[in-house]
PDB file of C-alpha atoms in Angstrom:
ATOM      1  CA  UNK A 131     104.957 -85.777-110.229  1.00  0.00           C
ATOM      2  CA  UNK A 132     103.900 -89.567-110.820  1.00  0.00           C
ATOM      3  CA  UNK A 133     101.241 -89.182-107.805  1.00  0.00           C
ATOM      4  CA  UNK A 134      99.554 -86.008-109.242  1.00  0.00           C
ATOM      5  CA  UNK A 135      98.942 -87.586-112.506  1.00  0.00           C
ATOM      6  CA  UNK A 136      97.780 -90.932-111.026  1.00  0.00           C
ATOM      7  CA  UNK A 137      94.393 -90.309-112.357  1.00  0.00           C
ATOM      8  CA  UNK A 138      91.754 -90.429-115.456  1.00  0.00           C
ATOM      9  CA  UNK A 139      90.520 -87.657-117.360  1.00  0.00           C
ATOM     10  CA  UNK A 140      87.252 -88.411-118.393  1.00  0.00           C
ATOM     11  CA  UNK A 141      85.176 -86.540-121.241  1.00  0.00           C
ATOM     12  CA  UNK A 142      81.748 -87.316-122.770  1.00  0.00           C
ATOM     13  CA  UNK A 143      81.096 -86.780-126.754  1.00  0.00           C
ATOM     14  CA  UNK A 144      77.721 -85.132-125.613  1.00  0.00           C
ATOM     15  CA  UNK A 145      79.862 -82.487-123.821  1.00  0.00           C
ATOM     16  CA  UNK A 146      82.076 -81.803-126.801  1.00  0.00           C
ATOM     17  CA  UNK A 147      79.002 -81.609-129.038  1.00  0.00           C
ATOM     18  CA  UNK A 148      77.406 -78.733-126.547  1.00  0.00           C
ATOM     19  CA  UNK A 149      80.692 -77.109-126.660  1.00  0.00           C
ATOM     20  CA  UNK A 150      81.009 -77.287-130.418  1.00  0.00           C
ATOM     21  CA  UNK A 151      77.427 -75.806-130.832  1.00  0.00           C
ATOM     22  CA  UNK A 152      77.971 -72.886-128.554  1.00  0.00           C
ATOM     23  CA  UNK A 153      81.425 -72.256-130.293  1.00  0.00           C
ATOM     24  CA  UNK A 154      79.760 -72.553-133.589  1.00  0.00           C
ATOM     25  CA  UNK A 155      76.898 -70.188-132.562  1.00  0.00           C
ATOM     26  CA  UNK A 156      78.755 -67.631-130.422  1.00  0.00           C
ATOM     27  CA  UNK A 157      82.265 -67.999-132.201  1.00  0.00           C
ATOM     28  CA  UNK A 158      84.826 -65.569-130.372  1.00  0.00           C
ATOM     29  CA  UNK A 159      82.133 -64.911-128.015  1.00  0.00           C
ATOM     30  CA  UNK A 160      82.468 -68.541-126.274  1.00  0.00           C
ATOM     31  CA  UNK A 161      82.668 -68.148-122.215  1.00  0.00           C
ATOM     32  CA  UNK A 162      83.620 -70.689-119.779  1.00  0.00           C
ATOM     33  CA  UNK A 163      80.122 -70.811-118.591  1.00  0.00           C
ATOM     34  CA  UNK A 164      79.570 -72.552-122.404  1.00  0.00           C
ATOM     35  CA  UNK A 165      82.310 -75.223-121.739  1.00  0.00           C
ATOM     36  CA  UNK A 166      81.395 -78.592-119.455  1.00  0.00           C
ATOM     37  CA  UNK A 167      83.832 -78.905-116.828  1.00  0.00           C
ATOM     38  CA  UNK A 168      85.463 -82.456-118.368  1.00  0.00           C
ATOM     39  CA  UNK A 169      86.485 -80.259-121.339  1.00  0.00           C
ATOM     40  CA  UNK A 170      88.292 -77.541-119.043  1.00  0.00           C
ATOM     41  CA  UNK A 171      89.957 -80.311-117.138  1.00  0.00           C
ATOM     42  CA  UNK A 172      91.254 -81.961-120.399  1.00  0.00           C
ATOM     43  CA  UNK A 173      95.032 -82.268-120.220  1.00  0.00           C
ATOM     44  CA  UNK A 174      95.738 -80.833-123.359  1.00  0.00           C
ATOM     45  CA  UNK A 175      99.055 -78.983-124.059  1.00  0.00           C
ATOM     46  CA  UNK A 176      98.995 -75.717-122.427  1.00  0.00           C
ATOM     47  CA  UNK A 177      95.602 -75.835-120.994  1.00  0.00           C
ATOM     48  CA  UNK A 178      95.143 -72.216-119.368  1.00  0.00           C
ATOM     49  CA  UNK A 179      92.195 -73.535-116.906  1.00  0.00           C
ATOM     50  CA  UNK A 180      94.045 -76.570-115.606  1.00  0.00           C
ATOM     51  CA  UNK A 181      97.208 -74.279-114.671  1.00  0.00           C
ATOM     52  CA  UNK A 182      94.902 -71.880-112.870  1.00  0.00           C
ATOM     53  CA  UNK A 183      91.511 -73.371-111.560  1.00  0.00           C
ATOM     54  CA  UNK A 184      92.263 -75.680-108.845  1.00  0.00           C
ATOM     55  CA  UNK A 185      88.724 -76.360-108.269  1.00  0.00           C
ATOM     56  CA  UNK A 186      88.587 -78.533-111.708  1.00  0.00           C
ATOM     57  CA  UNK A 187      90.605 -81.295-110.139  1.00  0.00           C
ATOM     58  CA  UNK A 188      91.680 -80.777-106.770  1.00  0.00           C
ATOM     59  CA  UNK A 189      95.147 -79.143-107.892  1.00  0.00           C
ATOM     60  CA  UNK A 190      96.746 -77.322-110.664  1.00  0.00           C
ATOM     61  CA  UNK A 191      98.459 -78.783-113.688  1.00  0.00           C
ATOM     62  CA  UNK A 192     100.893 -77.109-116.227  1.00  0.00           C
ATOM     63  CA  UNK A 193     101.239 -78.995-119.106  1.00  0.00           C
ATOM     64  CA  UNK A 194     103.902 -78.134-121.478  1.00  0.00           C
ATOM     65  CA  UNK A 195     104.294 -81.368-123.381  1.00  0.00           C
ATOM     66  CA  UNK A 196     101.914 -82.852-125.868  1.00  0.00           C
ATOM     67  CA  UNK A 197      99.767 -85.391-123.484  1.00  0.00           C
ATOM     68  CA  UNK A 198      96.101 -85.694-124.291  1.00  0.00           C
ATOM     69  CA  UNK A 199      95.239 -85.420-128.052  1.00  0.00           C
ATOM     70  CA  UNK A 200      92.989 -82.548-128.805  1.00  0.00           C
ATOM     71  CA  UNK A 201      91.799 -80.980-132.210  1.00  0.00           C
ATOM     72  CA  UNK A 202      93.288 -77.640-132.312  1.00  0.00           C
ATOM     73  CA  UNK A 203      91.021 -75.544-134.201  1.00  0.00           C
ATOM     74  CA  UNK A 204      92.758 -71.927-134.004  1.00  0.00           C
ATOM     75  CA  UNK A 205      96.442 -73.959-134.700  1.00  0.00           C
ATOM     76  CA  UNK A 206      98.172 -72.192-132.005  1.00  0.00           C
ATOM     77  CA  UNK A 207      99.427 -75.349-130.189  1.00  0.00           C
ATOM     78  CA  UNK A 208      97.581 -74.722-127.235  1.00  0.00           C
ATOM     79  CA  UNK A 209      94.432 -76.757-125.828  1.00  0.00           C
ATOM     80  CA  UNK A 210      91.598 -74.069-125.429  1.00  0.00           C
ATOM     81  CA  UNK A 211      88.322 -75.241-125.659  1.00  0.00           C
ATOM     82  CA  UNK A 212      86.962 -71.404-125.199  1.00  0.00           C
ATOM     83  CA  UNK A 213      88.648 -71.026-128.638  1.00  0.00           C
ATOM     84  CA  UNK A 214      86.990 -73.958-130.190  1.00  0.00           C
ATOM     85  CA  UNK A 215      89.660 -76.879-129.185  1.00  0.00           C
ATOM     86  CA  UNK A 216      88.232 -80.139-128.130  1.00  0.00           C
ATOM     87  CA  UNK A 217      89.413 -83.583-127.208  1.00  0.00           C
ATOM     88  CA  UNK A 218      89.862 -86.028-130.182  1.00  0.00           C
ATOM     89  CA  UNK A 219      91.119 -89.328-131.545  1.00  0.00           C
ATOM     90  CA  UNK A 220      93.808 -88.647-133.641  1.00  0.00           C
ATOM     91  CA  UNK A 221      94.122 -90.999-136.677  1.00  0.00           C
ATOM     92  CA  UNK A 222      96.821 -91.708-138.800  1.00  0.00           C
ATOM     93  CA  UNK A 223      97.868 -90.478-142.428  1.00  0.00           C
ATOM     94  CA  UNK A 224      95.360 -87.849-142.578  1.00  0.00           C
ATOM     95  CA  UNK A 225      92.049 -89.747-142.154  1.00  0.00           C
ATOM     96  CA  UNK A 226      88.890 -88.233-140.798  1.00  0.00           C
ATOM     97  CA  UNK A 227      89.371 -86.864-137.142  1.00  0.00           C
ATOM     98  CA  UNK A 228      86.508 -88.067-134.782  1.00  0.00           C
ATOM     99  CA  UNK A 229      85.632 -88.098-130.885  1.00  0.00           C
ATOM    100  CA  UNK A 230      83.757 -91.004-129.155  1.00  0.00           C
ATOM    101  CA  UNK A 231      80.992 -91.049-126.955  1.00  0.00           C
ATOM    102  CA  UNK A 232      83.300 -91.353-123.992  1.00  0.00           C
ATOM    103  CA  UNK A 233      86.827 -90.678-124.127  1.00  0.00           C
ATOM    104  CA  UNK A 234      89.349 -91.397-120.821  1.00  0.00           C
ATOM    105  CA  UNK A 235      93.150 -90.438-121.021  1.00  0.00           C
ATOM    106  CA  UNK A 236      95.832 -91.306-118.813  1.00  0.00           C
ATOM    107  CA  UNK A 237      99.781 -91.488-118.673  1.00  0.00           C
ATOM    108  CA  UNK A 238     101.890 -93.826-117.296  1.00  0.00           C
ATOM    109  CA  UNK A 239     105.599 -94.578-117.079  1.00  0.00           C
ATOM    110  CA  UNK A 240     108.318 -97.021-115.397  1.00  0.00           C
ATOM    111  CA  UNK A 241     109.929 -94.606-113.608  1.00  0.00           C
ATOM    112  CA  UNK A 242     107.456 -94.007-110.715  1.00  0.00           C
ATOM    113  CA  UNK A 243     107.782 -97.045-108.785  1.00  0.00           C
ATOM    114  CA  UNK A 244     109.999-100.095-107.850  1.00  0.00           C
ATOM    115  CA  UNK A 245     110.143-103.094-110.480  1.00  0.00           C
ATOM    116  CA  UNK A 246     109.687-105.774-107.613  1.00  0.00           C
ATOM    117  CA  UNK A 247     108.755-108.296-110.043  1.00  0.00           C
ATOM    118  CA  UNK A 248     111.447-108.132-112.856  1.00  0.00           C
ATOM    119  CA  UNK A 249     114.139-106.272-110.454  1.00  0.00           C
ATOM    120  CA  UNK A 250     115.033-104.277-113.894  1.00  0.00           C
ATOM    121  CA  UNK A 251     116.082-100.722-114.095  1.00  0.00           C
ATOM    122  CA  UNK A 252     113.527 -98.121-115.501  1.00  0.00           C
ATOM    123  CA  UNK A 253     113.821 -97.710-119.397  1.00  0.00           C
ATOM    124  CA  UNK A 254     112.570 -94.251-118.975  1.00  0.00           C
ATOM    125  CA  UNK A 255     109.532 -94.156-121.436  1.00  0.00           C
ATOM    126  CA  UNK A 256     105.845 -92.473-120.943  1.00  0.00           C
ATOM    127  CA  UNK A 257     102.791 -93.979-122.226  1.00  0.00           C
ATOM    128  CA  UNK A 258      99.883 -91.602-123.127  1.00  0.00           C
ATOM    129  CA  UNK A 259      96.866 -93.526-123.125  1.00  0.00           C
ATOM    130  CA  UNK A 260      93.491 -93.003-124.598  1.00  0.00           C
ATOM    131  CA  UNK A 261      90.404 -95.417-124.246  1.00  0.00           C
ATOM    132  CA  UNK A 262      87.441 -94.813-125.961  1.00  0.00           C
ATOM    133  CA  UNK A 263      84.209 -96.302-126.608  1.00  0.00           C
ATOM    134  CA  UNK A 264      80.957 -95.711-129.174  1.00  0.00           C
ATOM    135  CA  UNK A 265      77.423 -95.900-128.337  1.00  0.00           C
ATOM    136  CA  UNK A 266      75.679 -97.819-131.168  1.00  0.00           C
ATOM    137  CA  UNK A 267      72.904-100.367-131.770  1.00  0.00           C
ATOM    138  CA  UNK A 268      75.630-103.000-133.036  1.00  0.00           C
ATOM    139  CA  UNK A 269      78.744-105.017-132.208  1.00  0.00           C
ATOM    140  CA  UNK A 270      80.744-101.684-131.565  1.00  0.00           C
ATOM    141  CA  UNK A 271      78.520-100.741-128.836  1.00  0.00           C
ATOM    142  CA  UNK A 272      80.179-103.849-126.735  1.00  0.00           C
ATOM    143  CA  UNK A 273      83.835-102.817-127.339  1.00  0.00           C
ATOM    144  CA  UNK A 274      86.521-100.376-126.207  1.00  0.00           C
ATOM    145  CA  UNK A 275      89.311 -98.862-128.014  1.00  0.00           C
ATOM    146  CA  UNK A 276      92.886 -98.051-126.971  1.00  0.00           C
ATOM    147  CA  UNK A 277      95.378 -95.858-128.478  1.00  0.00           C
ATOM    148  CA  UNK A 278      98.631 -95.525-127.174  1.00  0.00           C
ATOM    149  CA  UNK A 279     101.452 -92.503-127.814  1.00  0.00           C
ATOM    150  CA  UNK A 280     104.838 -93.835-126.476  1.00  0.00           C
ATOM    151  CA  UNK A 281     107.739 -91.787-125.785  1.00  0.00           C
ATOM    152  CA  UNK A 282     111.327 -92.163-125.132  1.00  0.00           C
ATOM    153  CA  UNK A 283     111.913 -89.784-122.052  1.00  0.00           C
ATOM    154  CA  UNK A 284     115.553 -90.978-121.129  1.00  0.00           C
ATOM    155  CA  UNK A 285     118.765 -89.690-123.086  1.00  0.00           C
ATOM    156  CA  UNK A 286     119.218 -93.696-123.891  1.00  0.00           C
ATOM    157  CA  UNK A 287     118.062 -94.808-127.635  1.00  0.00           C
ATOM    158  CA  UNK A 288     116.101 -98.009-127.381  1.00  0.00           C
ATOM    159  CA  UNK A 289     117.088-100.731-129.798  1.00  0.00           C
ATOM    160  CA  UNK A 290     115.769-104.118-130.142  1.00  0.00           C
ATOM    161  CA  UNK A 291     112.652-102.906-128.030  1.00  0.00           C
ATOM    162  CA  UNK A 292     109.550-105.015-127.700  1.00  0.00           C
ATOM    163  CA  UNK A 293     106.023-103.758-126.244  1.00  0.00           C
ATOM    164  CA  UNK A 294     102.916-105.561-125.764  1.00  0.00           C
ATOM    165  CA  UNK A 295      99.678-105.486-124.157  1.00  0.00           C
ATOM    166  CA  UNK A 296      98.946-107.841-121.564  1.00  0.00           C
ATOM    167  CA  UNK A 297      95.373-108.089-120.164  1.00  0.00           C
ATOM    168  CA  UNK A 298      93.198-111.038-117.884  1.00  0.00           C
ATOM    169  CA  UNK A 299      89.578-110.183-118.702  1.00  0.00           C
ATOM    170  CA  UNK A 300      88.124-112.914-116.401  1.00  0.00           C
ATOM    171  CA  UNK A 301      84.526-111.292-117.173  1.00  0.00           C
ATOM    172  CA  UNK A 302      81.935-114.009-115.960  1.00  0.00           C
ATOM    173  CA  UNK A 303      83.194-117.346-116.819  1.00  0.00           C
ATOM    174  CA  UNK A 304      87.003-117.362-117.364  1.00  0.00           C
ATOM    175  CA  UNK A 305      87.411-119.940-120.430  1.00  0.00           C
ATOM    176  CA  UNK A 306      85.024-117.903-122.546  1.00  0.00           C
ATOM    177  CA  UNK A 307      86.381-114.371-122.833  1.00  0.00           C
ATOM    178  CA  UNK A 308      87.068-113.061-126.232  1.00  0.00           C
ATOM    179  CA  UNK A 309      90.176-110.591-127.108  1.00  0.00           C
ATOM    180  CA  UNK A 310      90.677-108.964-130.439  1.00  0.00           C
ATOM    181  CA  UNK A 311      93.950-106.785-131.754  1.00  0.00           C
ATOM    182  CA  UNK A 312      94.175-104.635-134.760  1.00  0.00           C
ATOM    183  CA  UNK A 313      97.901-103.519-135.010  1.00  0.00           C
TER     184      UNK A 313
END
């Protein structure tokens, strides 16, 4: 299934605003026509539209696992934007939940390709990645943020495991690029 998920799932905050406004105004009467395509195609657990409507992404997806994060308004564990659910940025320790002006979800693993550089064996982890950005009038406007959920899909316990992010952001002049991290 790696090729099937070799894509980015994109949603805009303005679309979430529109769907939430429709939900608040219409409540249980919200229809598919009220929901922008990006929200219908969000790969949240159990999304009934991705599993039945190939016009959203060119094929259907049955998502039984937790993948893309979403606010579960009706607390049923299934992503359904018609019932008020929407993509969001999960925060730790019960802090405020939010969504950004643009959010992009993708997933990847180490089992779907050859390890030609390291000649190592696949570990069996899946990474659910969420990139997001805010449109502001300060420095945050020039930043992108990333949230990763790493899941061991193998039957083996991982001990003494180290994970890092590597980037080579040569934008313009290679010797003046700045990178920051908040662990």
